[in-house]
Amino acid sequence: MEIKHTDGRFYIGDSENPQGVLDYRFIDDETVEAYHTETSEAVRGQGVAGKLFNEFIAYVEEHDLKVKADCSYVEKKMKEDEGYSRRLA
């Protein structure tokens, strides 16, 4: 299961019809807003959202960014881990 990254999106599957997505946008040079995570019925329960989140957080850490978590899934995952929660904006 390959996770792909384009500007503002981590996804699995075809870019036109992905099986899972985590969408974000830059608010400023140091902060991204994670606003949407979704997986298709075909891949639910397979840990796809978690894999997307892991790729997203690796990107955040690599670029030393803060996260405004407007997506409930991303907010929950970040608050569960003290290392991630320090990145919350």
N, CA, C and O atoms as a Tinker XYZ file with bonds, in Angstrom:
   356  protein
     1  N      0.850000   -1.180000    0.000000    73     2
     2  CA     0.000000    0.000000    0.000000    64     1     3
     3  C      0.893000    1.240000    0.000000    63     2     4     5
     4  O      1.478000    1.594000    1.024000    81     3
     5  N      0.991000    1.880000   -1.133000    73     3     6
     6  CA     1.862000    3.041000   -1.280000    64     5     7
     7  C      1.111000    4.330000   -0.954000    63     6     8     9
     8  O      0.025000    4.589000   -1.472000    81     7
     9  N      1.714000    5.118000   -0.092000    73     7    10
    10  CA     1.145000    6.419000    0.235000    64     9    11
    11  C      1.821000    7.463000   -0.646000    63    10    12    13
    12  O      3.047000    7.540000   -0.717000    81    11
    13  N      1.005000    8.252000   -1.307000    73    11    14
    14  CA     1.501000    9.285000   -2.215000    64    13    15
    15  C      1.234000   10.652000   -1.596000    63    14    16    17
    16  O      0.364000   10.808000   -0.739000    81    15
    17  N      2.007000   11.638000   -2.051000    73    15    18
    18  CA     1.882000   12.987000   -1.505000    64    17    19
    19  C      1.890000   13.999000   -2.640000    63    18    20    21
    20  O      2.800000   14.015000   -3.470000    81    19
    21  N      0.881000   14.829000   -2.664000    73    19    22
    22  CA     0.845000   15.983000   -3.553000    64    21    23
    23  C      0.671000   17.198000   -2.661000    63    22    24    25
    24  O      0.519000   17.059000   -1.447000    81    23
    25  N      0.691000   18.367000   -3.238000    73    23    26
    26  CA     0.484000   19.574000   -2.435000    64    25    27
    27  C     -0.847000   19.490000   -1.705000    63    26    28    29
    28  O     -1.908000   19.481000   -2.329000    81    27
    29  N     -0.785000   19.429000   -0.380000    73    27    30
    30  CA    -1.987000   19.458000    0.431000    64    29    31
    31  C     -2.706000   18.138000    0.617000    63    30    32    33
    32  O     -3.809000   18.117000    1.163000    81    31
    33  N     -2.110000   17.024000    0.176000    73    31    34
    34  CA    -2.828000   15.751000    0.311000    64    33    35
    35  C     -1.858000   14.568000    0.382000    63    34    36    37
    36  O     -0.919000   14.448000   -0.405000    81    35
    37  N     -2.127000   13.707000    1.358000    73    35    38
    38  CA    -1.532000   12.373000    1.396000    64    37    39
    39  C     -2.663000   11.432000    1.002000    63    38    40    41
    40  O     -3.788000   11.576000    1.481000    81    39
    41  N     -2.370000   10.472000    0.133000    73    39    42
    42  CA    -3.450000    9.594000   -0.317000    64    41    43
    43  C     -2.936000    8.218000   -0.708000    63    42    44    45
    44  O     -1.743000    8.011000   -0.933000    81    43
    45  N     -3.878000    7.288000   -0.780000    73    43    46
    46  CA    -3.620000    5.923000   -1.221000    64    45    47
    47  C     -4.556000    5.648000   -2.385000    63    46    48    49
    48  O     -5.738000    5.990000   -2.345000    81    47
    49  N     -4.009000    5.025000   -3.422000    73    47    50
    50  CA    -4.814000    4.703000   -4.593000    64    49    51
    51  C     -4.611000    5.720000   -5.692000    63    50    52    53
    52  O     -3.600000    6.421000   -5.736000    81    51
    53  N     -5.570000    5.789000   -6.563000    73    51    54
    54  CA    -5.536000    6.684000   -7.714000    64    53    55
    55  C     -5.813000    8.127000   -7.280000    63    54    56    57
    56  O     -6.677000    8.368000   -6.436000    81    55
    57  N     -5.094000    9.065000   -7.846000    73    55    58
    58  CA    -5.271000   10.464000   -7.441000    64    57    59
    59  C     -6.677000   10.992000   -7.747000    63    58    60    61
    60  O     -7.180000   11.865000   -7.040000    81    59
    61  N     -7.304000   10.470000   -8.790000    73    59    62
    62  CA    -8.652000   10.918000   -9.146000    64    61    63
    63  C     -9.732000   10.256000   -8.290000    63    62    64    65
    64  O    -10.810000   10.821000   -8.100000    81    63
    65  N     -9.445000    9.071000   -7.778000    73    63    66
    66  CA   -10.418000    8.336000   -6.973000    64    65    67
    67  C     -9.677000    7.586000   -5.862000    63    66    68    69
    68  O     -9.616000    6.357000   -5.880000    81    67
    69  N     -9.113000    8.321000   -4.894000    73    67    70
    70  CA    -8.291000    7.675000   -3.863000    64    69    71
    71  C     -9.116000    6.821000   -2.900000    63    70    72    73
    72  O    -10.305000    7.061000   -2.688000    81    71
    73  N     -8.450000    5.818000   -2.325000    73    71    74
    74  CA    -9.104000    4.958000   -1.340000    64    73    75
    75  C     -8.975000    5.528000    0.072000    63    74    76    77
    76  O     -9.707000    5.128000    0.977000    81    75
    77  N     -8.056000    6.449000    0.251000    73    75    78
    78  CA    -7.884000    7.109000    1.535000    64    77    79
    79  C     -7.164000    8.427000    1.342000    63    78    80    81
    80  O     -6.259000    8.529000    0.514000    81    79
    81  N     -7.562000    9.445000    2.106000    73    79    82
    82  CA    -6.940000   10.768000    1.997000    64    81    83
    83  C     -6.770000   11.404000    3.366000    63    82    84    85
    84  O     -7.549000   11.162000    4.288000    81    83
    85  N     -5.734000   12.220000    3.473000    73    83    86
    86  CA    -5.574000   13.149000    4.586000    64    85    87
    87  C     -5.225000   14.476000    3.932000    63    86    88    89
    88  O     -4.161000   14.620000    3.329000    81    87
    89  N     -6.126000   15.443000    4.054000    73    87    90
    90  CA    -5.960000   16.743000    3.406000    64    89    91
    91  C     -5.499000   17.797000    4.407000    63    90    92    93
    92  O     -5.926000   17.817000    5.561000    81    91
    93  N     -4.611000   18.674000    3.930000    73    91    94
    94  CA    -4.108000   19.765000    4.757000    64    93    95
    95  C     -3.830000   20.976000    3.878000    63    94    96    97
    96  O     -3.759000   20.870000    2.654000    81    95
    97  N     -3.676000   22.116000    4.516000    73    95    98
    98  CA    -3.291000   23.345000    3.794000    64    97    99
    99  C     -2.423000   24.182000    4.707000    63    98   100   101
   100  O     -2.536000   24.108000    5.930000    81    99
   101  N     -1.561000   24.975000    4.110000    73    99   102
   102  CA    -0.715000   25.885000    4.883000    64   101   103
   103  C     -1.530000   27.099000    5.293000    63   102   104   105
   104  O     -2.228000   27.703000    4.479000    81   103
   105  N     -1.428000   27.446000    6.570000    73   103   106
   106  CA    -2.053000   28.663000    7.088000    64   105   107
   107  C     -1.044000   29.800000    7.001000    63   106   108   109
   108  O     -1.383000   30.927000    6.640000    81   107
   109  N      0.187000   29.485000    7.334000    73   107   110
   110  CA     1.313000   30.415000    7.194000    64   109   111
   111  C      2.558000   29.563000    6.961000    63   110   112   113
   112  O      2.451000   28.354000    6.756000    81   111
   113  N      3.723000   30.177000    6.989000    73   111   114
   114  CA     4.955000   29.454000    6.679000    64   113   115
   115  C      5.304000   28.367000    7.687000    63   114   116   117
   116  O      6.081000   27.465000    7.376000    81   115
   117  N      4.741000   28.440000    8.886000    73   115   118
   118  CA     5.114000   27.507000    9.952000    64   117   119
   119  C      3.974000   26.619000   10.434000    63   118   120   121
   120  O      4.173000   25.792000   11.324000    81   119
   121  N      2.773000   26.778000    9.856000    73   119   122
   122  CA     1.592000   26.073000   10.367000    64   121   123
   123  C      0.774000   25.479000    9.230000    63   122   124   125
   124  O      0.494000   26.137000    8.228000    81   123
   125  N      0.394000   24.208000    9.413000    73   123   126
   126  CA    -0.529000   23.569000    8.481000    64   125   127
   127  C     -1.824000   23.241000    9.210000    63   126   128   129
   128  O     -1.827000   22.960000   10.409000    81   127
   129  N     -2.911000   23.283000    8.473000    73   127   130
   130  CA    -4.216000   22.919000    9.004000    64   129   131
   131  C     -4.604000   21.574000    8.397000    63   130   132   133
   132  O     -4.785000   21.466000    7.184000    81   131
   133  N     -4.732000   20.550000    9.238000    73   131   134
   134  CA    -5.226000   19.245000    8.799000    64   133   135
   135  C     -6.740000   19.290000    8.942000    63   134   136   137
   136  O     -7.259000   19.406000   10.053000    81   135
   137  N     -7.451000   19.198000    7.818000    73   135   138
   138  CA    -8.891000   19.436000    7.886000    64   137   139
   139  C     -9.763000   18.279000    7.412000    63   138   140   141
   140  O    -10.988000   18.362000    7.504000    81   139
   141  N     -9.161000   17.197000    6.903000    73   139   142
   142  CA   -10.019000   16.114000    6.402000    64   141   143
   143  C     -9.241000   14.813000    6.296000    63   142   144   145
   144  O     -8.164000   14.774000    5.702000    81   143
   145  N     -9.785000   13.755000    6.870000    73   143   146
   146  CA    -9.259000   12.399000    6.701000    64   145   147
   147  C    -10.437000   11.497000    6.388000    63   146   148   149
   148  O    -11.472000   11.559000    7.051000    81   147
   149  N    -10.274000   10.653000    5.366000    73   147   150
   150  CA   -11.360000    9.758000    4.979000    64   149   151
   151  C    -10.785000    8.527000    4.301000    63   150   152   153
   152  O     -9.795000    8.609000    3.575000    81   151
   153  N    -11.418000    7.381000    4.546000    73   151   154
   154  CA   -11.053000    6.153000    3.844000    64   153   155
   155  C    -12.306000    5.550000    3.220000    63   154   156   157
   156  O    -13.413000    5.722000    3.730000    81   155
   157  N    -12.117000    4.846000    2.116000    73   155   158
   158  CA   -13.249000    4.199000    1.451000    64   157   159
   159  C    -13.636000    2.936000    2.211000    63   158   160   161
   160  O    -12.857000    2.404000    3.002000    81   159
   161  N    -14.841000    2.476000    1.958000    73   159   162
   162  CA   -15.328000    1.236000    2.580000    64   161   163
   163  C    -14.376000    0.074000    2.288000    63   162   164   165
   164  O    -14.184000   -0.796000    3.138000    81   163
   165  N    -13.790000    0.055000    1.111000    73   163   166
   166  CA   -12.946000   -1.059000    0.681000    64   165   167
   167  C    -11.710000   -1.244000    1.559000    63   166   168   169
   168  O    -11.189000   -2.354000    1.667000    81   167
   169  N    -11.238000   -0.169000    2.185000    73   167   170
   170  CA   -10.001000   -0.273000    2.983000    64   169   171
   171  C    -10.210000    0.023000    4.467000    63   170   172   173
   172  O     -9.247000    0.010000    5.233000    81   171
   173  N    -11.429000    0.287000    4.880000    73   171   174
   174  CA   -11.682000    0.558000    6.302000    64   173   175
   175  C    -11.282000   -0.634000    7.152000    63   174   176   177
   176  O    -11.474000   -1.785000    6.762000    81   175
   177  N    -10.724000   -0.343000    8.314000    73   175   178
   178  CA   -10.313000   -1.390000    9.227000    64   177   179
   179  C     -8.945000   -1.975000    8.919000    63   178   180   181
   180  O     -8.514000   -2.924000    9.575000    81   179
   181  N     -8.256000   -1.418000    7.925000    73   179   182
   182  CA    -6.936000   -1.911000    7.530000    64   181   183
   183  C     -5.807000   -0.988000    7.971000    63   182   184   185
   184  O     -4.658000   -1.178000    7.574000    81   183
   185  N     -6.126000    0.007000    8.788000    73   183   186
   186  CA    -5.105000    0.918000    9.297000    64   185   187
   187  C     -4.656000    1.990000    8.325000    63   186   188   189
   188  O     -3.603000    2.599000    8.511000    81   187
   189  N     -5.448000    2.224000    7.286000    73   187   190
   190  CA    -5.071000    3.195000    6.259000    64   189   191
   191  C     -5.010000    4.605000    6.827000    63   190   192   193
   192  O     -4.056000    5.332000    6.551000    81   191
   193  N     -5.993000    5.006000    7.608000    73   191   194
   194  CA    -5.988000    6.362000    8.182000    64   193   195
   195  C     -4.750000    6.553000    9.058000    63   194   196   197
   196  O     -4.128000    7.615000    9.024000    81   195
   197  N     -4.394000    5.551000    9.830000    73   195   198
   198  CA    -3.192000    5.632000   10.660000    64   197   199
   199  C     -1.931000    5.768000    9.844000    63   198   200   201
   200  O     -1.028000    6.513000   10.224000    81   199
   201  N     -1.849000    5.066000    8.731000    73   199   202
   202  CA    -0.680000    5.166000    7.851000    64   201   203
   203  C     -0.596000    6.556000    7.218000    63   202   204   205
   204  O      0.485000    7.134000    7.100000    81   203
   205  N     -1.743000    7.077000    6.817000    73   203   206
   206  CA    -1.772000    8.441000    6.269000    64   205   207
   207  C     -1.323000    9.444000    7.332000    63   206   208   209
   208  O     -0.536000   10.348000    7.050000    81   207
   209  N     -1.827000    9.277000    8.551000    73   207   210
   210  CA    -1.439000   10.163000    9.645000    64   209   211
   211  C      0.066000   10.082000    9.896000    63   210   212   213
   212  O      0.716000   11.111000   10.081000    81   211
   213  N      0.623000    8.873000    9.904000    73   211   214
   214  CA     2.063000    8.715000   10.142000    64   213   215
   215  C      2.894000    9.430000    9.086000    63   214   216   217
   216  O      3.912000   10.043000    9.407000    81   215
   217  N      2.470000    9.357000    7.840000    73   215   218
   218  CA     3.184000   10.070000    6.767000    64   217   219
   219  C      3.042000   11.579000    6.945000    63   218   220   221
   220  O      4.000000   12.329000    6.755000    81   219
   221  N      1.849000   12.013000    7.309000    73   219   222
   222  CA     1.612000   13.437000    7.542000    64   221   223
   223  C      2.492000   13.954000    8.675000    63   222   224   225
   224  O      3.124000   15.001000    8.540000    81   223
   225  N      2.536000   13.229000    9.787000    73   223   226
   226  CA     3.301000   13.698000   10.943000    64   225   227
   227  C      4.798000   13.674000   10.644000    63   226   228   229
   228  O      5.537000   14.518000   11.149000    81   227
   229  N      5.253000   12.725000    9.836000    73   227   230
   230  CA     6.658000   12.693000    9.430000    64   229   231
   231  C      6.988000   13.933000    8.605000    63   230   232   233
   232  O      8.064000   14.513000    8.755000    81   231
   233  N      6.071000   14.337000    7.742000    73   231   234
   234  CA     6.238000   15.554000    6.938000    64   233   235
   235  C      6.289000   16.781000    7.843000    63   234   236   237
   236  O      7.136000   17.657000    7.671000    81   235
   237  N      5.374000   16.831000    8.806000    73   235   238
   238  CA     5.317000   17.941000    9.758000    64   237   239
   239  C      6.646000   18.049000   10.518000    63   238   240   241
   240  O      7.199000   19.139000   10.660000    81   239
   241  N      7.141000   16.931000   10.995000    73   239   242
   242  CA     8.387000   16.940000   11.763000    64   241   243
   243  C      9.583000   17.279000   10.887000    63   242   244   245
   244  O     10.471000   18.022000   11.305000    81   243
   245  N      9.611000   16.742000    9.680000    73   243   246
   246  CA    10.723000   17.020000    8.761000    64   245   247
   247  C     10.832000   18.505000    8.446000    63   246   248   249
   248  O     11.930000   19.035000    8.276000    81   247
   249  N      9.684000   19.171000    8.369000    73   247   250
   250  CA     9.655000   20.596000    8.016000    64   249   251
   251  C      9.456000   21.498000    9.237000    63   250   252   253
   252  O      9.266000   22.706000    9.092000    81   251
   253  N      9.501000   20.912000   10.443000    73   251   254
   254  CA     9.384000   21.647000   11.700000    64   253   255
   255  C      8.152000   22.558000   11.713000    63   254   256   257
   256  O      8.252000   23.760000   11.956000    81   255
   257  N      6.994000   21.957000   11.445000    73   255   258
   258  CA     5.745000   22.701000   11.365000    64   257   259
   259  C      4.881000   22.502000   12.603000    63   258   260   261
   260  O      5.061000   21.543000   13.354000    81   259
   261  N      3.955000   23.407000   12.800000    73   259   262
   262  CA     2.895000   23.282000   13.801000    64   261   263
   263  C      1.636000   22.840000   13.064000    63   262   264   265
   264  O      1.511000   23.047000   11.857000    81   263
   265  N      0.701000   22.230000   13.798000    73   263   266
   266  CA    -0.516000   21.708000   13.187000    64   265   267
   267  C     -1.749000   22.283000   13.864000    63   266   268   269
   268  O     -1.895000   22.202000   15.084000    81   267
   269  N     -2.630000   22.862000   13.068000    73   267   270
   270  CA    -3.972000   23.212000   13.521000    64   269   271
   271  C     -4.843000   22.032000   13.090000    63   270   272   273
   272  O     -5.077000   21.831000   11.899000    81   271
   273  N     -5.312000   21.266000   14.044000    73   271   274
   274  CA    -6.047000   20.032000   13.755000    64   273   275
   275  C     -7.544000   20.298000   13.717000    63   274   276   277
   276  O     -8.215000   20.224000   14.746000    81   275
   277  N     -8.066000   20.606000   12.542000    73   275   278
   278  CA    -9.507000   20.795000   12.374000    64   277   279
   279  C    -10.200000   19.495000   11.994000    63   278   280   281
   280  O    -11.427000   19.448000   11.906000    81   279
   281  N     -9.435000   18.458000   11.772000    73   279   282
   282  CA    -9.958000   17.120000   11.523000    64   281   283
   283  C     -9.969000   16.379000   12.860000    63   282   284   285
   284  O     -8.947000   16.315000   13.543000    81   283
   285  N    -11.114000   15.823000   13.232000    73   283   286
   286  CA   -11.221000   15.173000   14.543000    64   285   287
   287  C    -10.272000   13.983000   14.670000    63   286   288   289
   288  O     -9.754000   13.727000   15.757000    81   287
   289  N    -10.039000   13.260000   13.594000    73   287   290
   290  CA    -9.131000   12.111000   13.644000    64   289   291
   291  C     -7.704000   12.565000   13.935000    63   290   292   293
   292  O     -7.036000   12.004000   14.803000    81   291
   293  N     -7.242000   13.570000   13.216000    73   291   294
   294  CA    -5.880000   14.082000   13.414000    64   293   295
   295  C     -5.745000   14.664000   14.815000    63   294   296   297
   296  O     -4.732000   14.440000   15.478000    81   295
   297  N     -6.736000   15.397000   15.272000    73   295   298
   298  CA    -6.688000   15.971000   16.615000    64   297   299
   299  C     -6.561000   14.868000   17.676000    63   298   300   301
   300  O     -5.742000   14.969000   18.589000    81   299
   301  N     -7.371000   13.826000   17.547000    73   299   302
   302  CA    -7.338000   12.717000   18.501000    64   301   303
   303  C     -5.967000   12.042000   18.506000    63   302   304   305
   304  O     -5.398000   11.803000   19.572000    81   303
   305  N     -5.434000   11.733000   17.325000    73   303   306
   306  CA    -4.134000   11.065000   17.222000    64   305   307
   307  C     -3.017000   11.930000   17.818000    63   306   308   309
   308  O     -2.116000   11.413000   18.478000    81   307
   309  N     -3.078000   13.224000   17.586000    73   307   310
   310  CA    -2.029000   14.111000   18.087000    64   309   311
   311  C     -2.099000   14.246000   19.603000    63   310   312   313
   312  O     -1.065000   14.312000   20.267000    81   311
   313  N     -3.295000   14.287000   20.150000    73   311   314
   314  CA    -3.446000   14.428000   21.607000    64   313   315
   315  C     -3.090000   13.146000   22.345000    63   314   316   317
   316  O     -2.769000   13.193000   23.533000    81   315
   317  N     -3.138000   11.999000   21.666000    73   315   318
   318  CA    -2.803000   10.722000   22.284000    64   317   319
   319  C     -1.310000   10.559000   22.538000    63   318   320   321
   320  O     -0.904000    9.755000   23.377000    81   319
   321  N     -0.503000   11.313000   21.823000    73   319   322
   322  CA     0.948000   11.157000   21.900000    64   321   323
   323  C      1.587000   12.492000   22.286000    63   322   324   325
   324  O      1.448000   13.486000   21.572000    81   323
   325  N      2.280000   12.504000   23.404000    73   323   326
   326  CA     2.889000   13.742000   23.892000    64   325   327
   327  C      3.868000   14.336000   22.887000    63   326   328   329
   328  O      3.975000   15.556000   22.761000    81   327
   329  N      4.578000   13.475000   22.179000    73   327   330
   330  CA     5.512000   13.949000   21.159000    64   329   331
   331  C      4.820000   14.691000   20.032000    63   330   332   333
   332  O      5.358000   15.656000   19.490000    81   331
   333  N      3.620000   14.234000   19.680000    73   331   334
   334  CA     2.858000   14.904000   18.626000    64   333   335
   335  C      2.139000   16.136000   19.156000    63   334   336   337
   336  O      2.050000   17.150000   18.464000    81   335
   337  N      1.627000   16.053000   20.380000    73   335   338
   338  CA     0.820000   17.144000   20.914000    64   337   339
   339  C      1.619000   18.446000   21.022000    63   338   340   341
   340  O      1.038000   19.531000   20.986000    81   339
   341  N      2.926000   18.347000   21.153000    73   339   342
   342  CA     3.747000   19.573000   21.216000    64   341   343
   343  C      3.728000   20.326000   19.880000    63   342   344   345
   344  O      4.118000   21.491000   19.816000    81   343
   345  N      3.283000   19.670000   18.839000    73   343   346
   346  CA     3.220000   20.295000   17.517000    64   345   347
   347  C      1.878000   20.983000   17.261000    63   346   348   349
   348  O      1.715000   21.657000   16.244000    81   347
   349  N      0.913000   20.818000   18.178000    73   347   350
   350  CA    -0.387000   21.457000   17.984000    64   349   351
   351  C     -0.256000   22.976000   18.067000    63   350   352   353
   352  O      0.412000   23.516000   18.949000    81   351
   353  N     -0.913000   23.646000   17.125000    73   351   354
   354  CA    -0.878000   25.115000   17.099000    64   353   355
   355  C     -1.934000   25.670000   18.023000    63   354   356
   356  O     -2.070000   26.888000   18.144000    81   355
